[in-house]
């Protein structure tokens, strides 16, 4: 098997960590990116094909510096898993603060764009040309939760960005995919175990799935040859209130 090289953002915990470890287990060389070095090093502990670089994805110069280091270390890039992101407190629409709006946009939309563009440039200019960009969408890219305007808006925007990358990248053998995840068991969804607000005003505990399932799904998407693509994949807790949400 030829060497394969990937970048995973937001890899210090949760979905990013699970995806990075799934790729490492399948023989990939993986660069993990995040804001803090210590959890990144925990993600790649025991894997000699892993390397960690710190970067805030919402800061363009930091992103460009990190991807320059990836290029220097690996020589090429085959897959980017654009995973880093954040949410905001659940509040009524008119109570969302400008600071929370801008913070979510910076991480979820600007960060996804900055990382995708940096990866695209490497993939376009390497030989052989091409690569795959996998964006972390969300169930919220399809149906909102109450009080989640910033998160919902950015995840809908990620869908448009994914389609645009896939279209523009065709001539360079670059493709794009989106994985929409519902209730993976991570620190971000811990609140689900205590009960979360539903559209009808009730509060209910929602089921979650082992985040390792998500990691393996990302690794499967990454493993496809470039002539094949899964444009959109949804992986979710079977009994979560999504298909009947509202």
Tab-separated table of N, CA and C in Angstrom, residues 159-216:
chain	number	residue	atom	x	y	z
A	159	UNK	N	-22.462	23.092	3.759
A	159	UNK	CA	-23.003	22.287	2.665
A	159	UNK	C	-22.750	22.957	1.319
A	160	UNK	N	-23.020	24.251	1.226
A	160	UNK	CA	-22.747	24.965	-0.019
A	160	UNK	C	-21.276	24.972	-0.366
A	161	UNK	N	-20.427	25.136	0.641
A	161	UNK	CA	-18.984	25.128	0.410
A	161	UNK	C	-18.527	23.762	-0.086
A	162	UNK	N	-19.064	22.703	0.484
A	162	UNK	CA	-18.707	21.345	0.056
A	162	UNK	C	-19.040	21.138	-1.418
A	163	UNK	N	-20.235	21.548	-1.818
A	163	UNK	CA	-20.634	21.409	-3.221
A	163	UNK	C	-19.724	22.227	-4.140
A	164	UNK	N	-19.358	23.426	-3.702
A	164	UNK	CA	-18.527	24.288	-4.541
A	164	UNK	C	-17.125	23.717	-4.716
A	165	UNK	N	-16.555	23.184	-3.631
A	165	UNK	CA	-15.226	22.570	-3.723
A	165	UNK	C	-15.257	21.383	-4.676
A	166	UNK	N	-16.308	20.563	-4.551
A	166	UNK	CA	-16.421	19.391	-5.424
A	166	UNK	C	-16.531	19.792	-6.886
A	167	UNK	N	-17.245	20.885	-7.151
A	167	UNK	CA	-17.394	21.351	-8.527
A	167	UNK	C	-16.100	21.956	-9.053
A	168	UNK	N	-15.530	22.899	-8.318
A	168	UNK	CA	-14.316	23.571	-8.777
A	168	UNK	C	-13.122	22.621	-8.848
A	169	UNK	N	-13.136	21.601	-7.995
A	169	UNK	CA	-11.989	20.713	-7.929
A	169	UNK	C	-11.944	19.635	-8.993
A	170	UNK	N	-13.018	19.487	-9.763
A	170	UNK	CA	-13.059	18.393	-10.745
A	170	UNK	C	-11.869	18.410	-11.691
A	171	UNK	N	-11.521	19.585	-12.186
A	171	UNK	CA	-10.443	19.670	-13.181
A	171	UNK	C	-9.073	19.389	-12.585
A	172	UNK	N	-8.988	19.346	-11.246
A	172	UNK	CA	-7.717	19.065	-10.583
A	172	UNK	C	-7.717	17.706	-9.871
A	173	UNK	N	-8.747	16.898	-10.114
A	173	UNK	CA	-8.915	15.623	-9.407
A	173	UNK	C	-9.015	15.815	-7.895
A	174	UNK	N	-9.628	16.920	-7.497
A	174	UNK	CA	-9.920	17.178	-6.090
A	174	UNK	C	-11.419	17.031	-5.891
A	175	UNK	N	-11.811	16.259	-4.895
A	175	UNK	CA	-13.228	16.100	-4.619
A	175	UNK	C	-13.528	16.483	-3.186
A	176	UNK	N	-14.800	16.649	-2.881
A	176	UNK	CA	-15.214	17.045	-1.535
A	176	UNK	C	-16.411	16.226	-1.093
A	177	UNK	N	-16.475	15.979	0.205
A	177	UNK	CA	-17.546	15.206	0.819
A	177	UNK	C	-17.965	15.900	2.108
A	178	UNK	N	-19.139	15.534	2.588
A	178	UNK	CA	-19.613	16.056	3.870
A	178	UNK	C	-20.173	14.913	4.685
A	179	UNK	N	-19.772	14.847	5.950
A	179	UNK	CA	-20.338	13.862	6.856
A	179	UNK	C	-21.182	14.596	7.884
A	180	UNK	N	-22.453	14.209	7.971
A	180	UNK	CA	-23.407	14.830	8.887
A	180	UNK	C	-23.629	13.881	10.052
A	181	UNK	N	-23.281	14.344	11.234
A	181	UNK	CA	-23.191	13.476	12.407
A	181	UNK	C	-24.270	13.868	13.406
A	182	UNK	N	-24.973	12.872	13.899
A	182	UNK	CA	-26.009	13.120	14.881
A	182	UNK	C	-25.754	12.407	16.188
A	183	UNK	N	-25.424	13.191	17.214
A	183	UNK	CA	-25.311	12.698	18.588
A	183	UNK	C	-24.222	11.648	18.787
A	184	UNK	N	-23.026	11.926	18.292
A	184	UNK	CA	-21.874	11.103	18.680
A	184	UNK	C	-21.518	11.429	20.124
A	185	UNK	N	-21.085	10.433	20.860
A	185	UNK	CA	-20.772	10.612	22.277
A	185	UNK	C	-19.432	11.316	22.435
A	186	UNK	N	-19.488	12.630	22.573
A	186	UNK	CA	-18.310	13.478	22.763
A	186	UNK	C	-18.630	14.490	23.852
A	187	UNK	N	-17.616	15.220	24.343
A	187	UNK	CA	-17.917	16.265	25.338
A	187	UNK	C	-18.952	17.274	24.850
A	188	UNK	N	-18.993	17.541	23.542
A	188	UNK	CA	-19.922	18.527	22.998
A	188	UNK	C	-21.380	18.077	23.136
A	189	UNK	N	-21.618	16.764	23.191
A	189	UNK	CA	-22.997	16.262	23.285
A	189	UNK	C	-23.323	15.703	24.663
A	190	UNK	N	-22.477	15.959	25.635
A	190	UNK	CA	-22.734	15.456	26.985
A	190	UNK	C	-24.082	15.941	27.511
A	191	UNK	N	-24.481	17.135	27.103
A	191	UNK	CA	-25.749	17.699	27.571
A	191	UNK	C	-26.948	16.848	27.140
A	192	UNK	N	-26.782	16.052	26.073
A	192	UNK	CA	-27.883	15.206	25.620
A	192	UNK	C	-28.310	14.209	26.701
A	193	UNK	N	-27.380	13.814	27.548
A	193	UNK	CA	-27.670	12.814	28.566
A	193	UNK	C	-28.498	13.382	29.713
A	194	UNK	N	-28.581	14.701	29.787
A	194	UNK	CA	-29.334	15.358	30.857
A	194	UNK	C	-30.673	15.893	30.360
A	195	UNK	N	-30.866	15.868	29.036
A	195	UNK	CA	-32.102	16.365	28.463
A	195	UNK	C	-31.891	17.689	27.763
A	196	UNK	N	-32.363	17.786	26.525
A	196	UNK	CA	-32.210	19.017	25.748
A	196	UNK	C	-33.567	19.465	25.217
A	197	UNK	N	-33.679	20.760	24.967
A	197	UNK	CA	-34.919	21.355	24.511
A	197	UNK	C	-35.305	20.832	23.134
A	198	UNK	N	-36.580	20.491	22.973
A	198	UNK	CA	-37.128	20.011	21.707
A	198	UNK	C	-37.985	21.106	21.058
A	199	UNK	N	-38.253	20.988	19.753
A	199	UNK	CA	-39.031	22.028	19.079
A	199	UNK	C	-40.434	22.256	19.660
A	200	UNK	N	-40.999	21.235	20.306
A	200	UNK	CA	-42.343	21.413	20.871
A	200	UNK	C	-42.319	22.006	22.273
A	201	UNK	N	-41.116	22.395	22.731
A	201	UNK	CA	-40.993	23.008	24.048
A	201	UNK	C	-40.686	22.039	25.164
A	202	UNK	N	-40.744	20.742	24.891
A	202	UNK	CA	-40.419	19.744	25.912
A	202	UNK	C	-38.908	19.559	26.008
A	203	UNK	N	-38.490	18.858	27.036
A	203	UNK	CA	-37.085	18.504	27.213
A	203	UNK	C	-36.983	16.987	27.278
A	204	UNK	N	-36.036	16.428	26.550
A	204	UNK	CA	-35.891	14.976	26.578
A	204	UNK	C	-34.427	14.584	26.454
A	205	UNK	N	-34.104	13.451	27.065
A	205	UNK	CA	-32.781	12.843	26.900
A	205	UNK	C	-32.717	12.234	25.507
A	206	UNK	N	-31.592	12.452	24.801
A	206	UNK	CA	-31.440	11.896	23.460
A	206	UNK	C	-30.341	10.837	23.446
A	207	UNK	N	-30.540	9.756	22.687
A	207	UNK	CA	-29.507	8.716	22.602
A	207	UNK	C	-28.283	9.195	21.844
A	208	UNK	N	-27.134	8.594	22.160
A	208	UNK	CA	-25.882	8.915	21.469
A	208	UNK	C	-25.242	7.620	20.991
A	209	UNK	N	-24.288	7.765	20.060
A	209	UNK	CA	-23.552	6.600	19.564
A	209	UNK	C	-22.069	6.755	19.889
A	210	UNK	N	-21.391	5.630	19.967
A	210	UNK	CA	-19.944	5.618	20.185
A	210	UNK	C	-19.258	6.404	19.076
A	211	UNK	N	-18.418	7.352	19.457
A	211	UNK	CA	-17.754	8.195	18.462
A	211	UNK	C	-16.826	7.396	17.550
A	212	UNK	N	-16.432	6.212	17.978
A	212	UNK	CA	-15.573	5.369	17.134
A	212	UNK	C	-16.270	5.002	15.828
A	213	UNK	N	-17.601	4.888	15.840
A	213	UNK	CA	-18.327	4.603	14.606
A	213	UNK	C	-18.139	5.737	13.603
A	214	UNK	N	-18.127	6.965	14.094
A	214	UNK	CA	-17.920	8.122	13.224
A	214	UNK	C	-16.497	8.106	12.666
A	215	UNK	N	-15.539	7.796	13.510
A	215	UNK	CA	-14.156	7.726	13.050
A	215	UNK	C	-13.984	6.733	11.916
A	216	UNK	N	-14.609	5.578	12.046
A	216	UNK	CA	-14.502	4.563	10.993
A	216	UNK	C	-15.218	5.013	9.720
